[in-house]
Coordinates of C-alpha atoms and ligand atoms in Angstrom, one line a residue:
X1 CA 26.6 23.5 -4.7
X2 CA 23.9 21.2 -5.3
X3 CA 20.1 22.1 -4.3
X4 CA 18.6 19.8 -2.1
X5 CA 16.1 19.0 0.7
X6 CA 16.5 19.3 4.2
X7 CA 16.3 15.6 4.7
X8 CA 19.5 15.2 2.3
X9 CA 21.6 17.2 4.2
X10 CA 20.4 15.6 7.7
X11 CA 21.5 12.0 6.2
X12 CA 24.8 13.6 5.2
X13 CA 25.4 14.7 8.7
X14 CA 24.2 11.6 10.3
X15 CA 26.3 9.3 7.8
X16 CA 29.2 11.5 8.2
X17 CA 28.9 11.3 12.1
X18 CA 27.6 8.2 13.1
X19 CA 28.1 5.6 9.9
X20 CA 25.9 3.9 7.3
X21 CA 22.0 4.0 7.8
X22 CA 20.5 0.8 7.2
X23 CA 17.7 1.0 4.2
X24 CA 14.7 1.0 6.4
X25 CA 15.2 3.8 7.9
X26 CA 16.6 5.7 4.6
X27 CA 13.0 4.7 3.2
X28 CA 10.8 5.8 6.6
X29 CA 12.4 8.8 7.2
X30 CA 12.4 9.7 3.2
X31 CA 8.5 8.7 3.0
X32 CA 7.5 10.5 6.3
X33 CA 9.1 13.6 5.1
X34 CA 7.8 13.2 1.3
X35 CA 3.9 12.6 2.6
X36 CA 4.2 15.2 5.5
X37 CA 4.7 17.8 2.8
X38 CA 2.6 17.5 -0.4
X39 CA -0.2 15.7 -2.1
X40 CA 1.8 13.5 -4.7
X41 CA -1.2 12.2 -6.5
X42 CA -2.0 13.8 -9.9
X43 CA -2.7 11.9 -13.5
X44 CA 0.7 13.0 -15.6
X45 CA -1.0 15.7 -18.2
X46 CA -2.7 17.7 -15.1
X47 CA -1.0 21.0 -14.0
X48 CA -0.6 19.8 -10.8
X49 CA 1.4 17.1 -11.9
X50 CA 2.1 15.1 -9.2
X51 CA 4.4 12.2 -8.8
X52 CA 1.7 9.7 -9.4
X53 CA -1.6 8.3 -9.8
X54 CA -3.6 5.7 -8.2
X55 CA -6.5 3.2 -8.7
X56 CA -9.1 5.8 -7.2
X57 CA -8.1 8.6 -8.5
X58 CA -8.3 6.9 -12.3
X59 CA -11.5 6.3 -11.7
X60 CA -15.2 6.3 -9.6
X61 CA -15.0 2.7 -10.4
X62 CA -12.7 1.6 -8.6
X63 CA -14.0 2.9 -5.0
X64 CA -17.6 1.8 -6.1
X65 CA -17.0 -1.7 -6.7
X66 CA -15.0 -1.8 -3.2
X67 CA -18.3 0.1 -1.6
X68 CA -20.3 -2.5 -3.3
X69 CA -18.1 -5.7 -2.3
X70 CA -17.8 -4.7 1.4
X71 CA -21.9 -3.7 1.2
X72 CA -22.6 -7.4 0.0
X73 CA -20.2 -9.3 2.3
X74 CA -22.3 -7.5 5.2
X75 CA -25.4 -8.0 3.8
X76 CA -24.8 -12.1 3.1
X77 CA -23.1 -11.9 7.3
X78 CA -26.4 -10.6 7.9
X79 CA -26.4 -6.9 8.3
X80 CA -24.4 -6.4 12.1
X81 CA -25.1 -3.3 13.1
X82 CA -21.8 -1.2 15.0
X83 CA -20.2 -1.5 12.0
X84 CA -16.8 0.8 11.4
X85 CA -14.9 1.6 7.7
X86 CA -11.4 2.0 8.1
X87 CA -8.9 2.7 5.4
X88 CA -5.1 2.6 5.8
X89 CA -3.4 5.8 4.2
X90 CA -6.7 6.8 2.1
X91 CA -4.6 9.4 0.1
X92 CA -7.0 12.4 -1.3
X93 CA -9.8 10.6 0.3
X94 CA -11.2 9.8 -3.1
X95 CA -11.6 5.8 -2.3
X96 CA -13.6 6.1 0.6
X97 CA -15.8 8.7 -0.9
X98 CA -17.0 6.5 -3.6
X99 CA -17.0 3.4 -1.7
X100 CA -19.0 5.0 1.3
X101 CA -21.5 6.0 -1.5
X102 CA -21.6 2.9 -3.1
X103 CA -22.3 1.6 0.2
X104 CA -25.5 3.9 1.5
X105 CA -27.4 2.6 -1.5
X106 CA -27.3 -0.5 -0.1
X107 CA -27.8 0.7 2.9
X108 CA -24.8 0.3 4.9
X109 CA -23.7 3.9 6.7
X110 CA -20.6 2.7 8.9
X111 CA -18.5 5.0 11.0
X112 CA -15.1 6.0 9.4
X113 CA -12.1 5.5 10.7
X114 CA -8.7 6.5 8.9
X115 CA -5.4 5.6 9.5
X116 CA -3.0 8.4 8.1
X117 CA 0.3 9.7 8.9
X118 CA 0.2 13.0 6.8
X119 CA -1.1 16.5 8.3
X120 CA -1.3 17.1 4.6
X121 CA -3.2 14.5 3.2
X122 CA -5.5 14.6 6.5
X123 CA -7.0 17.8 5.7
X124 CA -7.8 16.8 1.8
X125 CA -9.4 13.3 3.4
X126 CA -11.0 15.6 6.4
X127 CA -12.6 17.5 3.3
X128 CA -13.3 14.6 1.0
X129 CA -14.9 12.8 3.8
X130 CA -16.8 15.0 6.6
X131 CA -17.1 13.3 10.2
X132 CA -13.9 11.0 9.5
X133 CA -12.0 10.4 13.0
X134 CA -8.1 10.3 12.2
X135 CA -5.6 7.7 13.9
X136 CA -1.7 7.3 13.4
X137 CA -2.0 3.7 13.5
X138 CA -4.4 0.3 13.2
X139 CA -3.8 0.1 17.1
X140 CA -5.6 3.2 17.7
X141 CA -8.8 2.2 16.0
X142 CA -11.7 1.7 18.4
X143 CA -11.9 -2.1 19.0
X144 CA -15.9 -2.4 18.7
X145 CA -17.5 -3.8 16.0
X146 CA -16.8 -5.2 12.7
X147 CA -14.7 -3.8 11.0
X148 CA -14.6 -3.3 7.3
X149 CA -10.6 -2.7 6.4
X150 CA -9.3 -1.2 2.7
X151 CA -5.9 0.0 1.7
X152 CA -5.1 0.5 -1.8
X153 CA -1.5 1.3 -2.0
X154 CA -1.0 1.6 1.6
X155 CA 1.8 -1.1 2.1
X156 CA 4.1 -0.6 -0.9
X157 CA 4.8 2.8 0.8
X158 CA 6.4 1.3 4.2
X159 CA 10.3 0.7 4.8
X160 CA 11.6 -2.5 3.7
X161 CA 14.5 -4.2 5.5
X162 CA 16.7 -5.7 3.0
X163 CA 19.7 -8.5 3.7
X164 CA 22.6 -9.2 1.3
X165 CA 24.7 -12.3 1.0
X166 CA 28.3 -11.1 0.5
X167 CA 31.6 -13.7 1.0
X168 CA 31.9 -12.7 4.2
X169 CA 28.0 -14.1 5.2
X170 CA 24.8 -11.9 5.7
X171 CA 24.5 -8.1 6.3
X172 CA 22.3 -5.6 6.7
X173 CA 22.2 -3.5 3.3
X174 CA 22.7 0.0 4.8
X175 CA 22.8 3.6 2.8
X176 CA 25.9 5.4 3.2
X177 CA 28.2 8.4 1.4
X178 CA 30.4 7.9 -1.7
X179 CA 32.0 11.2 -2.3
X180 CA 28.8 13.7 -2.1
X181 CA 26.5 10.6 -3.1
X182 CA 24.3 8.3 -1.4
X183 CA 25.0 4.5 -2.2
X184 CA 24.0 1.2 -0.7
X185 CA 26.9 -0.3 1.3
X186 CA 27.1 -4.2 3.3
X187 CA 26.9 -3.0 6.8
X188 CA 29.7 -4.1 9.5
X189 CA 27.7 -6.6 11.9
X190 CA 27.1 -10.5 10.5
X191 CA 23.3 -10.8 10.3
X192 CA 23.3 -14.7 9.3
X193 CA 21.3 -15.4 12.4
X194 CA 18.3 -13.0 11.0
X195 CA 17.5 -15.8 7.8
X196 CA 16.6 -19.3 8.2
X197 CA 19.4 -21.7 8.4
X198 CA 18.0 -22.9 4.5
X199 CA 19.4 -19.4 3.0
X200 CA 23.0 -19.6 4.4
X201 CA 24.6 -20.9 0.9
X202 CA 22.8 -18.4 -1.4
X203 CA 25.3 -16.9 -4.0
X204 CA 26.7 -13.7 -2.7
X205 CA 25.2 -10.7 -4.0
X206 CA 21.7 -12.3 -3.0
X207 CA 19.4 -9.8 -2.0
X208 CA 16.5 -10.6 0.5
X209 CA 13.7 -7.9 1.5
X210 CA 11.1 -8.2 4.2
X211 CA 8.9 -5.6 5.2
X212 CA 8.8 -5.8 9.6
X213 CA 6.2 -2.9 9.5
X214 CA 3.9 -4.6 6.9
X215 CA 3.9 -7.4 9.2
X216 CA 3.6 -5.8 12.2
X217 CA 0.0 -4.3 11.2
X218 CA -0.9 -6.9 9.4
X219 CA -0.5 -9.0 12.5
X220 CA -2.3 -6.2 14.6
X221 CA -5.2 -6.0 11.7
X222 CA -5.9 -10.0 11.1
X223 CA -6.4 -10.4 14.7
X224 CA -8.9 -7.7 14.9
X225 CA -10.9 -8.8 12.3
X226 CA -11.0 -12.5 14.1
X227 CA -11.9 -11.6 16.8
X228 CA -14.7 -8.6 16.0
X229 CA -15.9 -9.7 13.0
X230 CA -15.6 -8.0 9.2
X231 CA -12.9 -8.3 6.3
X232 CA -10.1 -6.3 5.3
X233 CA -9.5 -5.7 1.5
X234 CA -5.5 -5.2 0.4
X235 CA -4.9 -3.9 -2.9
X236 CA -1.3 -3.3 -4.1
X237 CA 1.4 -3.7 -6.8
X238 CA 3.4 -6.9 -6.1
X239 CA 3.1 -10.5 -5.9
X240 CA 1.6 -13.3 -4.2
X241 CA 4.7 -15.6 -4.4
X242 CA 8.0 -15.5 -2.0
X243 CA 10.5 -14.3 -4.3
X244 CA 14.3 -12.8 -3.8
X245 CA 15.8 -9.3 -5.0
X246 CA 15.4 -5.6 -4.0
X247 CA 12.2 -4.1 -5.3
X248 CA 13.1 -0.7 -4.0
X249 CA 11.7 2.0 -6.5
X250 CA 11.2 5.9 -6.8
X251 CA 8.4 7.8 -8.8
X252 CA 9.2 11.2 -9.5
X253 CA 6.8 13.2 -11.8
X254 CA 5.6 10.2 -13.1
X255 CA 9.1 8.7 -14.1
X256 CA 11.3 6.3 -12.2
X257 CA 14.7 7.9 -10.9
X258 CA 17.8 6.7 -8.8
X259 CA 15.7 5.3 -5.1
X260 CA 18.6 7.5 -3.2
X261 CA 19.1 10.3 -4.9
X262 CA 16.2 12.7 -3.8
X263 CA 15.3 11.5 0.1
X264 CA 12.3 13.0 1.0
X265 CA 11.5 14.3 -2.5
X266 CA 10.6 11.3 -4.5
X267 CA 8.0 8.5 -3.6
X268 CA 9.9 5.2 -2.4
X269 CA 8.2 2.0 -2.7
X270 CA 8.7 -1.7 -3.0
X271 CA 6.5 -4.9 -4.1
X272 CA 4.3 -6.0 -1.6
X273 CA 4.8 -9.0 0.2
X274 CA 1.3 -10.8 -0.3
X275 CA 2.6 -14.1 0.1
X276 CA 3.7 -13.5 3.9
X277 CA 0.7 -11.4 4.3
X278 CA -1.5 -14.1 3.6
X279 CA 0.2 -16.5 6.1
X280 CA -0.2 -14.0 8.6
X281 CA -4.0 -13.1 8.2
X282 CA -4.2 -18.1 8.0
X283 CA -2.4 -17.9 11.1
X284 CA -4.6 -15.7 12.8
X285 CA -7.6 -17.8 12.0
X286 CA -9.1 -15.4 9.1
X287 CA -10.4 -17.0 5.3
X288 CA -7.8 -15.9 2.7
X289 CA -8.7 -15.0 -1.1
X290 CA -6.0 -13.8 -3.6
X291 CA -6.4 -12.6 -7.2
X292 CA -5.2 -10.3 -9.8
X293 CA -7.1 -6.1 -10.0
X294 CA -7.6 -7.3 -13.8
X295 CA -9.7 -10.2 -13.0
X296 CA -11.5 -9.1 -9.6
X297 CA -12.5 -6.1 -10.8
X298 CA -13.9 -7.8 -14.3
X299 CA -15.7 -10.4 -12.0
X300 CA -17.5 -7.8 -9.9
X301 CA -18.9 -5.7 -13.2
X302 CA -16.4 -3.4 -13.8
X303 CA -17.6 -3.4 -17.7
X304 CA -21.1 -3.4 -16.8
X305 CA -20.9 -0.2 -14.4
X306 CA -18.4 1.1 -17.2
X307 CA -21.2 1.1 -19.7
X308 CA -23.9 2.3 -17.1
X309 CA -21.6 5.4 -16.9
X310 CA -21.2 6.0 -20.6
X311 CA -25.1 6.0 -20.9
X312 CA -25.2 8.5 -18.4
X313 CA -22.6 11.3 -19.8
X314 CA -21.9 9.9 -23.6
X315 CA -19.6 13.2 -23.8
X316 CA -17.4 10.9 -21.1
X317 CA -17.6 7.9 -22.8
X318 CA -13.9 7.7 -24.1
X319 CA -12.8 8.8 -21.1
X320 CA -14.8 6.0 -18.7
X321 CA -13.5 3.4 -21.6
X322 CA -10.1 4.0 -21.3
X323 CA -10.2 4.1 -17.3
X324 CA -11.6 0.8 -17.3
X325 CA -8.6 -0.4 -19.7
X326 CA -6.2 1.0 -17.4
X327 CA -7.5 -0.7 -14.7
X328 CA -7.8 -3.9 -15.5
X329 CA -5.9 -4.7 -18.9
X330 CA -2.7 -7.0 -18.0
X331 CA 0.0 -4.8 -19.4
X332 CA -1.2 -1.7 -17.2
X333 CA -2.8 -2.7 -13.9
X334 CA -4.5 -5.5 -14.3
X335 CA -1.6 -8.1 -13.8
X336 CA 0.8 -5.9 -11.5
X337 CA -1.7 -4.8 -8.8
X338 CA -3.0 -7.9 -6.6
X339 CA -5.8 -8.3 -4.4
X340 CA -6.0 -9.9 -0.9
X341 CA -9.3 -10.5 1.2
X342 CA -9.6 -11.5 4.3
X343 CA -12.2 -12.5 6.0
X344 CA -13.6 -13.1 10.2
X345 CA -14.0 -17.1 10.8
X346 CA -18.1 -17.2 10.6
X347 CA -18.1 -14.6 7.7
X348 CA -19.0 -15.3 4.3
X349 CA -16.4 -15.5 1.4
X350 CA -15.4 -12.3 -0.7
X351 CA -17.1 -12.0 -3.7
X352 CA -14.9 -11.7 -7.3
X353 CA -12.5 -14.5 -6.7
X354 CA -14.2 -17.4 -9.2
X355 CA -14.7 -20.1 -6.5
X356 CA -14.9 -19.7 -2.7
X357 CA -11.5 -20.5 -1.2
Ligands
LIG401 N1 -4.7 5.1 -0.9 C1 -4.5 6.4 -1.6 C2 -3.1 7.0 -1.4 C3 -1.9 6.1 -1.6 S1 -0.4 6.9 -1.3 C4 -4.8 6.2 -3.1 O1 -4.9 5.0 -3.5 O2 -4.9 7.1 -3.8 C5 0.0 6.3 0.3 C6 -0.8 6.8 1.5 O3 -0.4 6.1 2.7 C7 -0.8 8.3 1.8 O4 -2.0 8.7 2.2 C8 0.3 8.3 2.8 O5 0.4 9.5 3.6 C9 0.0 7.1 3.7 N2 1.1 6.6 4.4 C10 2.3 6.1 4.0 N3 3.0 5.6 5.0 C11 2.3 5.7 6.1 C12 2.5 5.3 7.5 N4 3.7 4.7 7.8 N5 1.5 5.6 8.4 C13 0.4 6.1 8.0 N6 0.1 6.5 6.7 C14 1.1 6.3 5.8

């Protein structure tokens, strides 16, 4: 008998009973569980381990430089006062520690809003960040102010919907059982009405992802920030292009493994959609800027407050060195992660994208 989590044996007996499962729910209900019941951040040598490890926790720098590009836009809109910090699934906390410091030396002290799914990870971001008021969803936050929006790999970890082109036309690309394991089955139902009439020739085996809940909040979010003001910074692995293919992934103790075989155990993501993200913050009225982690992050000082560091603990100078290469060099995250800014009609442009957009 195999081991295996809870949430395995549930999609057994749901399979069994009721059919395939289509992938989006396969990835919620596997990420929901996963979040709900550990901390999965953790740099690869630690005892802790972890399953992976993210901008923030790398290093101070990252949350800094955020702190100090949200702390500048305000300044140049003219310091507004009322002003809220919201962060979509903030993790350990860790980003908006930094970045809230960053920002009281220049004087901005916003309220702080989070947006967080997991009693697990609320508790470590309760501790990291005193007086934060919790919310399951951009909906809930209090709609007064401007708001000042980051997520750094927030949107990679929410269910894609994926469509496949088989002989027969379009369908759903659903999860069901082969024997005792999970594998990705063409559901029953034709679903050529779901893609523009432009896709109906593609060659079969043509796989196309969207991400509904991605652009659900992203609707929610750009309209907020039109109409009260502020900017929301996006910062996630992916690309700013439309592009074809499944981009579904799991991280297990830092290594990739089969996206089915653990649900509930592993960390399922896919690339983000930043191209349809950005159309969604133009249609809503808001300024649009798009660049590479590499490249903003050099544009902002990254190697300036890098060496500021060094100065101040030389026993951490390796250390500060190679976070700043694995931040920004292309072959780790400098080319992979992409960064999206968007900004309130009457607000200044973003800082760190070589011209204004
Ligand atoms: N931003 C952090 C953590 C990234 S992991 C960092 O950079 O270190 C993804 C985060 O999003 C976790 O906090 C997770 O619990 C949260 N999350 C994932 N899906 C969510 C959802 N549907 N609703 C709310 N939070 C979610």
């Amino acid at each position: 008998m195999r081991e295996e989590g809870d949430l395995a044996a549930r999609f057994r007996r749901l399979i069994a009973l009721h059919g395939p499962i289509p992938v989006a729910r396969f990835m919620g209900e596997s990420n929901a569980h996963y979040y709900a019941t550990r901390d999965p951040l953790g740099a690869s040598g630690e005892d802790s381990g972890g399953d992976f490890i993210t901008a923030p926790e790398i290093s101070q720098m990252f949350g800094e430089l955020i702190g100090l590009w949200l702390a500048d836009l305000w300044t140049r809109a003219s310091q507004p006062h009322g002003v809220s910090y919201a962060e979509l699934g903030p993790g350990r906390g860790t980003l908006a520690k930094d970045a809230l410091r960053a920002m009281a030396g220049a004087g901005l002290r916003p309220a702080v809003h989070f947006v967080e799914g997991s009693p697990t990870l609320r508790r470590l971001q309760a501790a990291a960040v005193p007086g934060a008021l919790f919310h399951d969803g951009v909906d809930g936050l209090p709609d007064e102010g401007p708001l000042l929006l980051v997520s750094n790999e927030f949107f990679d970890a929410l269910p894609v919907r994926q469509l496949v082109c088989t002989p027969r036309g379009w369908r759903e690309r659903m999860v069901a059982l082969q024997g005792s394991d999970f594998v990705f089955v063409a559901g029953d139902k034709p679903m050529d009405d779901a893609l523009p009439d432009a896709r109906r020739n593609a060659a079969a085996g043509t796989i196309v992802e969207t991400c509904p809940a991605a652009a659900a909040i992203m609707q929610d979010l750009c309209a907020q920030i039109a109409r009260r003001g502020g900017a929301a910074l996006i910062v996630d692995y992916g690309s700013h292009e439309a592009r074809d293919g499944s981009t579904l992934q799991a991280l297990k103790t830092h290594r990739k493994v089969d996206p089915l075989a653990m649900p509930g155990e592993a960390d399922l993501t896919a690339h983000v959609d930043f191209f349809t993200l950005a159309e969604i913050a133009r249609r809503a009225g808001c300024r649009v800027q798009a660049g590479t982690q590499g490249r903003w992050l050099t544009e902002l000082g990254i190697d300036l407050r890098a060496r500021a560091l060094a100065a101040s603990a030389p026993s951490r100078a390796g250390e500060i060195a190679a976070a700043r290469k694995r931040l920004v060099q292309p072959a780790e995250m400098g080319e992979l992660f992409k960064v999206l800014a968007i900004t309130a009609p009457g607000w200044p442009a973003g800082a760190g994208f070589g011209e204004t957009s």
